[in-house]
Short mmCIF file of C-alpha atoms in Angstrom, two decimals:
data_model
loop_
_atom_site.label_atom_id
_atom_site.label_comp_id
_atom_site.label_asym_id
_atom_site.label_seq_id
_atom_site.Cartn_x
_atom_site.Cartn_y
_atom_site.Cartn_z
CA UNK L 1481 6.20 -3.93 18.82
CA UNK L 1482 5.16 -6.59 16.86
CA UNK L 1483 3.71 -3.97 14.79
CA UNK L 1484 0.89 -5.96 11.88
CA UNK L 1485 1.31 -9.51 11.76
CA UNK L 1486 -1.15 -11.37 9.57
CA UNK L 1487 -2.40 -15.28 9.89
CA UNK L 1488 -2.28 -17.63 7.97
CA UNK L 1489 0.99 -16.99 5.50
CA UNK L 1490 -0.05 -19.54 3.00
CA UNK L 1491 -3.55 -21.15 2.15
CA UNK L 1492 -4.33 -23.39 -0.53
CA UNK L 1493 -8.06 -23.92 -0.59
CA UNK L 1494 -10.49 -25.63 -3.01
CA UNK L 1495 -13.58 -24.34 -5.11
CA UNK L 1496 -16.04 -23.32 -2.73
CA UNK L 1497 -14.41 -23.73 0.47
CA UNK L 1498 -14.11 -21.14 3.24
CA UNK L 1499 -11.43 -19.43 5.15
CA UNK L 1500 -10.46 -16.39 7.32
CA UNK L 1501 -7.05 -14.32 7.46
CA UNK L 1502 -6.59 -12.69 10.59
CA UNK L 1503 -5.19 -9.36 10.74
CA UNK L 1504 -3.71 -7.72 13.97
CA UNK L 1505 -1.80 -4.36 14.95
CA UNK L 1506 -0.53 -3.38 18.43
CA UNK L 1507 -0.20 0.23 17.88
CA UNK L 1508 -3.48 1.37 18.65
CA UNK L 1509 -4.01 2.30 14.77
CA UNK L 1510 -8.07 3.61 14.32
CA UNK L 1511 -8.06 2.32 10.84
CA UNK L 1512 -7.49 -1.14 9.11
CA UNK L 1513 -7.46 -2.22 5.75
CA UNK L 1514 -7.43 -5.36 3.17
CA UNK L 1515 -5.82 -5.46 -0.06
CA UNK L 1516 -5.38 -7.69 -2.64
CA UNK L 1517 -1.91 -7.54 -5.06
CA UNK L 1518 -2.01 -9.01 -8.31
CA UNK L 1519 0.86 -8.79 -11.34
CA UNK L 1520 0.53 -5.72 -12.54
CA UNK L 1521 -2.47 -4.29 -10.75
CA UNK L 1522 -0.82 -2.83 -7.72
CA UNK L 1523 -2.59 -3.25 -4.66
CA UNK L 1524 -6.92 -2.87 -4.78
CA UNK L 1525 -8.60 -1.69 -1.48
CA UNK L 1526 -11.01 -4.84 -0.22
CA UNK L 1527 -12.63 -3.59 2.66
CA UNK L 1528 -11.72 -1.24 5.11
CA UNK L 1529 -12.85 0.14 8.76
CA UNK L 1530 -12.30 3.10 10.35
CA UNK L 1531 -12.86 2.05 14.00
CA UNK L 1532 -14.11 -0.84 16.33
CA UNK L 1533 -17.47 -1.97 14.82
CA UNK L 1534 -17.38 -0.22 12.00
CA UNK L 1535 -16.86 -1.92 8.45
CA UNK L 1536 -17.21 -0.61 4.89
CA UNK L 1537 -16.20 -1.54 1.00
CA UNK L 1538 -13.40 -0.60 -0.84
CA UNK L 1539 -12.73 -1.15 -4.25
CA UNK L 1540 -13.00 -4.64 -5.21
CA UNK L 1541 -15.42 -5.89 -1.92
CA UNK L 1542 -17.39 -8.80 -4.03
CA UNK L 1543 -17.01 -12.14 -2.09
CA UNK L 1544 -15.12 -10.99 0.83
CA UNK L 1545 -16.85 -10.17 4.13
CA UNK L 1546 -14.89 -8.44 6.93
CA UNK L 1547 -15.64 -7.85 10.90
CA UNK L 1548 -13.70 -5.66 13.18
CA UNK L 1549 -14.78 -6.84 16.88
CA UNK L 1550 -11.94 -5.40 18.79
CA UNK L 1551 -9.74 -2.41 17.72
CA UNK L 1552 -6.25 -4.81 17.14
CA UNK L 1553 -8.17 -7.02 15.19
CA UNK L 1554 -9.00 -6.92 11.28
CA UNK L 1555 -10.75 -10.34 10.20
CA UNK L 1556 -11.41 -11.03 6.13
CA UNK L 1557 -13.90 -13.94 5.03
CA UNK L 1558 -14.09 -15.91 1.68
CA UNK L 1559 -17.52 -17.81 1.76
CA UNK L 1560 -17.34 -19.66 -0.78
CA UNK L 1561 -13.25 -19.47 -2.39
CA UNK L 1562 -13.35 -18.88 -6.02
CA UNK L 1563 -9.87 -19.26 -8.45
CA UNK L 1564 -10.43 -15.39 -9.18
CA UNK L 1565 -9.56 -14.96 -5.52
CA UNK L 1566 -5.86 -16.49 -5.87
CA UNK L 1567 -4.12 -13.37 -4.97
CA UNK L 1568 -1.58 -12.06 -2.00
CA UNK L 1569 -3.77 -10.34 0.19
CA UNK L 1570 -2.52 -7.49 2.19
CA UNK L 1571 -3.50 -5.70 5.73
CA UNK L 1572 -2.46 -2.37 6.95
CA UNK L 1573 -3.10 -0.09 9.30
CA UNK L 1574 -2.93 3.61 10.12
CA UNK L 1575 -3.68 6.95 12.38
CA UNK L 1576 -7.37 8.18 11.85
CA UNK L 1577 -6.31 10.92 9.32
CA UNK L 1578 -7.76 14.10 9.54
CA UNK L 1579 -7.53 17.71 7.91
CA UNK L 1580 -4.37 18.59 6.71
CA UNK L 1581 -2.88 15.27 8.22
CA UNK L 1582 -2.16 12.25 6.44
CA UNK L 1583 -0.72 9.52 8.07
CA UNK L 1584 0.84 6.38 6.75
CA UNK L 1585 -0.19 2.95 6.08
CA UNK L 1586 1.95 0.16 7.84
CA UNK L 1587 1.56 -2.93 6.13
CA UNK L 1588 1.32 -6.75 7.42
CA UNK L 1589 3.94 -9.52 5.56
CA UNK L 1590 1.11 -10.41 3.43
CA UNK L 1591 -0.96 -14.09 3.13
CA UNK L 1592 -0.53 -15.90 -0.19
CA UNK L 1593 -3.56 -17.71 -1.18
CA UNK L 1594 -4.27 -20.22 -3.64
CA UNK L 1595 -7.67 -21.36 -5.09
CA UNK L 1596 -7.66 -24.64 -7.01
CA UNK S 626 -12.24 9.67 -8.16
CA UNK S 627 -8.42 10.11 -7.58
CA UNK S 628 -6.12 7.67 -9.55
CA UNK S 629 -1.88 7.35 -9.90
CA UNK S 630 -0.31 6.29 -12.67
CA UNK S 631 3.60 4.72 -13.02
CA UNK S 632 4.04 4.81 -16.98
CA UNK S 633 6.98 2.77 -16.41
CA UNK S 634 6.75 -1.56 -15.60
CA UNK S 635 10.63 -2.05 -15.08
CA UNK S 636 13.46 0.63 -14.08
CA UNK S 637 17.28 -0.53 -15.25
CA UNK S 638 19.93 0.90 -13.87
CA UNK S 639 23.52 0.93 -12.81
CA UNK S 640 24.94 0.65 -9.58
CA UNK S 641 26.13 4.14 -8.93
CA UNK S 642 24.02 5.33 -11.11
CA UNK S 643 20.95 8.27 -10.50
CA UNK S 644 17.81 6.77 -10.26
CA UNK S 645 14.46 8.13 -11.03
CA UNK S 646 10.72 6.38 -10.90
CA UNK S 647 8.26 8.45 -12.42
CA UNK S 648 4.84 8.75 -11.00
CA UNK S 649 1.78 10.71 -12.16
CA UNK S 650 -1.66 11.73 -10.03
CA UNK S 651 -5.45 12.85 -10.52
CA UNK S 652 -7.14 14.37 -7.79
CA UNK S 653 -10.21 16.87 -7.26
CA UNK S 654 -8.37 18.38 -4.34
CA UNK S 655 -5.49 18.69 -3.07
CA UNK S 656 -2.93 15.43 -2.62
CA UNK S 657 -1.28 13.65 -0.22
CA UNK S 658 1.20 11.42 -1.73
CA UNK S 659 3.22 8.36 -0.53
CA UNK S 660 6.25 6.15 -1.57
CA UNK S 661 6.54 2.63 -0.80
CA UNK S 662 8.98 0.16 -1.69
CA UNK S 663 7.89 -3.83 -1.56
CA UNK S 664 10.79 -6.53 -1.65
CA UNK S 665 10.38 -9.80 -2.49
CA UNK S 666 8.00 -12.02 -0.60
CA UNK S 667 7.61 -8.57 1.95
CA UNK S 668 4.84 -6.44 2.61
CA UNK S 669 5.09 -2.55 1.51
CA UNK S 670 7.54 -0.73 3.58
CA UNK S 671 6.84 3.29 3.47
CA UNK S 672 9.19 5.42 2.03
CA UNK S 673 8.25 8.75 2.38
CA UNK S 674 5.40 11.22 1.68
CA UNK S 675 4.16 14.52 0.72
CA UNK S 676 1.15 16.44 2.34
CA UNK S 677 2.23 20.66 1.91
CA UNK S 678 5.00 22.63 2.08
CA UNK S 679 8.36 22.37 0.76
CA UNK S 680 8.09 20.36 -2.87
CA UNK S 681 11.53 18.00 -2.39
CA UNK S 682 10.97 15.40 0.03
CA UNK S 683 13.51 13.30 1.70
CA UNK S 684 12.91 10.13 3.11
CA UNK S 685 14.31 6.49 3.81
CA UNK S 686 17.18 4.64 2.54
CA UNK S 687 18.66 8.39 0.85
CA UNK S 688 15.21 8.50 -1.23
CA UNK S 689 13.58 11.85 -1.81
CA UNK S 690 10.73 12.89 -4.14
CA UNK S 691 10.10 15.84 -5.87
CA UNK S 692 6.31 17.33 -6.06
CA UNK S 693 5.47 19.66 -9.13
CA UNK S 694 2.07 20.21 -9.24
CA UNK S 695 1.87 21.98 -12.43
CA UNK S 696 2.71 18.58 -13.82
CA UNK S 697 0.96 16.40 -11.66
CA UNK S 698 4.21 14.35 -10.87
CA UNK S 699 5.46 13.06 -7.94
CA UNK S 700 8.58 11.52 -9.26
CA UNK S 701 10.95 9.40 -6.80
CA UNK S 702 14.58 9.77 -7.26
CA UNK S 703 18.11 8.81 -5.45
CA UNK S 704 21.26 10.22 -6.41
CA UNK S 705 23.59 7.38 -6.53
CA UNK S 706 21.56 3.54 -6.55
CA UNK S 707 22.82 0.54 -4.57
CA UNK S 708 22.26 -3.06 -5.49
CA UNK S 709 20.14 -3.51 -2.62
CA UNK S 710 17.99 -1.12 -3.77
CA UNK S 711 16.53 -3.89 -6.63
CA UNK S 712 13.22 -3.94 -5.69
CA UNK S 713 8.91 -3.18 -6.44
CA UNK S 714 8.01 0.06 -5.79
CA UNK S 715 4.53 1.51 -5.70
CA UNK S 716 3.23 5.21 -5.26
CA UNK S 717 -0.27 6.14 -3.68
CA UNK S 718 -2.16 9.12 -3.28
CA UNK S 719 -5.27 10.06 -1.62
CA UNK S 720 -7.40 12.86 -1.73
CA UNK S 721 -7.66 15.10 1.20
CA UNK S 722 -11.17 14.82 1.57
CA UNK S 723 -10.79 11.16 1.71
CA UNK S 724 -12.53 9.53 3.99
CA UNK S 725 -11.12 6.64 6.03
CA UNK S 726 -7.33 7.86 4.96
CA UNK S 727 -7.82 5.55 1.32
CA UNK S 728 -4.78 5.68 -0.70
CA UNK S 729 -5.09 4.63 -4.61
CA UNK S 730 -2.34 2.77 -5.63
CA UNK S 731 -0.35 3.13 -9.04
CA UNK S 732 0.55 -0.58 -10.72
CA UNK S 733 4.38 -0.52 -9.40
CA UNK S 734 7.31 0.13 -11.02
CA UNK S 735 10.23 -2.96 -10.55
CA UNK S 736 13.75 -1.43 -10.57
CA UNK S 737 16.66 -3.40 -11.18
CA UNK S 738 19.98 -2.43 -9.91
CA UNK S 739 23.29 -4.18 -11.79
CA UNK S 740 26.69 -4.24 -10.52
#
């Protein structure tokens, strides 16, 4: 098992240029998640989705856009990249949790982006 | 809203030496609470975690974590630290009504290990 492996490791975009990190798990997880770490901040829930099709925001959502088209797949969007963005962004993934269950998050090498 | 604190930015120890990272919760229910350790240039690698029952939890790497909920802690703790153990580490918790299985992360606590 390859377990979450994340694409691109390393971006350096410009001012209002686009991208998308690519997020995939092979072990069937239900849920799927972006984060972004900065010094001192820990890590801050982008987006999340809690099954094929299904998106919704986390904590810090504002110019990110996700999409979930197949179950191994977790995509994240920058429109339009701004310097606030420079961050290391992270994707997990996890069992659906339930009551009196919590499973935990397994966690992709991380992509290091930097907006100029 | 459920929240974690880690009051402390850097950890110092010696090699040998007990080690403790302190870690502090707010929830409206009940927790479920999570160790992870991050080393450099690596994505989080879980630790261990607690959801009910007994209050010391063991887990990876001779790491265990004791749960007092009179105090809200959930402090992490290894008897005897190794070099290799020099690295970011970051609790979560998450509420057990939850939905989508959302942890909140505290800010990370870096421990440093000397010979």
């Amino acid at each position: 098992n390859a377990g979450v492996t994340q694409t691109p490791k390393f971006r350096v975009l410009k001012t209002g240029q686009s991208m998308t990190l690519l997020c995939a798990q092979d072990m069937n997880h239900e849920y799927m998640y972006w984060y972004r770490q900065d010094p001192g901040m820990g890590l801050r829930l982008i987006h999340y989705s809690v099954g094929e099709g299904t998106t919704a925001k986390g904590e810090v959502p504002d110019g990110y856009n996700v999409s979930r088209l197949k179950k191994q797949n977790f995509l994240l969007g920058l429109e339009s990249a701004a310097p606030s963005q420079t961050s290391v962004y992270f994707c997990a993934s996890s069992f659906e949790g339930r009551a009196g269950r919590a499973y935990e998050q397994y966690f992709g090498p991380g992509t290091r982006l930097t907006v100029t | 809203a459920q929240s974690v604190a880690q009051p402390e930015d850097q950890v110092n120890v010696a090699e040998g030496n007990p080690l403790t990272v302190k870690c502090t919760y707010s929830v409206s229910g009940n927790p479920y609470l999570f160790w992870y350790v991050q080393y450099p240039n690596r994505g989080l690698q879980f630790l261990l975690k607690y959801i009910t029952g007994d209050n010391l939890v063991k887990g990876s790497y001779g790491f265990e974590a004791e749960f007092n909920k009179s105090q809200t802690s959930f402090h992490l703790k290894k008897p005897s630290a190794l070099v290799s153990d020099s690295a970011l580490y970051f609790c979560a918790v998450r509420d057990f009504k939850a939905a989508g299985n959302k942890l909140t992360f505290g800010g990370g606590t870096r421990v440093l290990v000397k010979p």
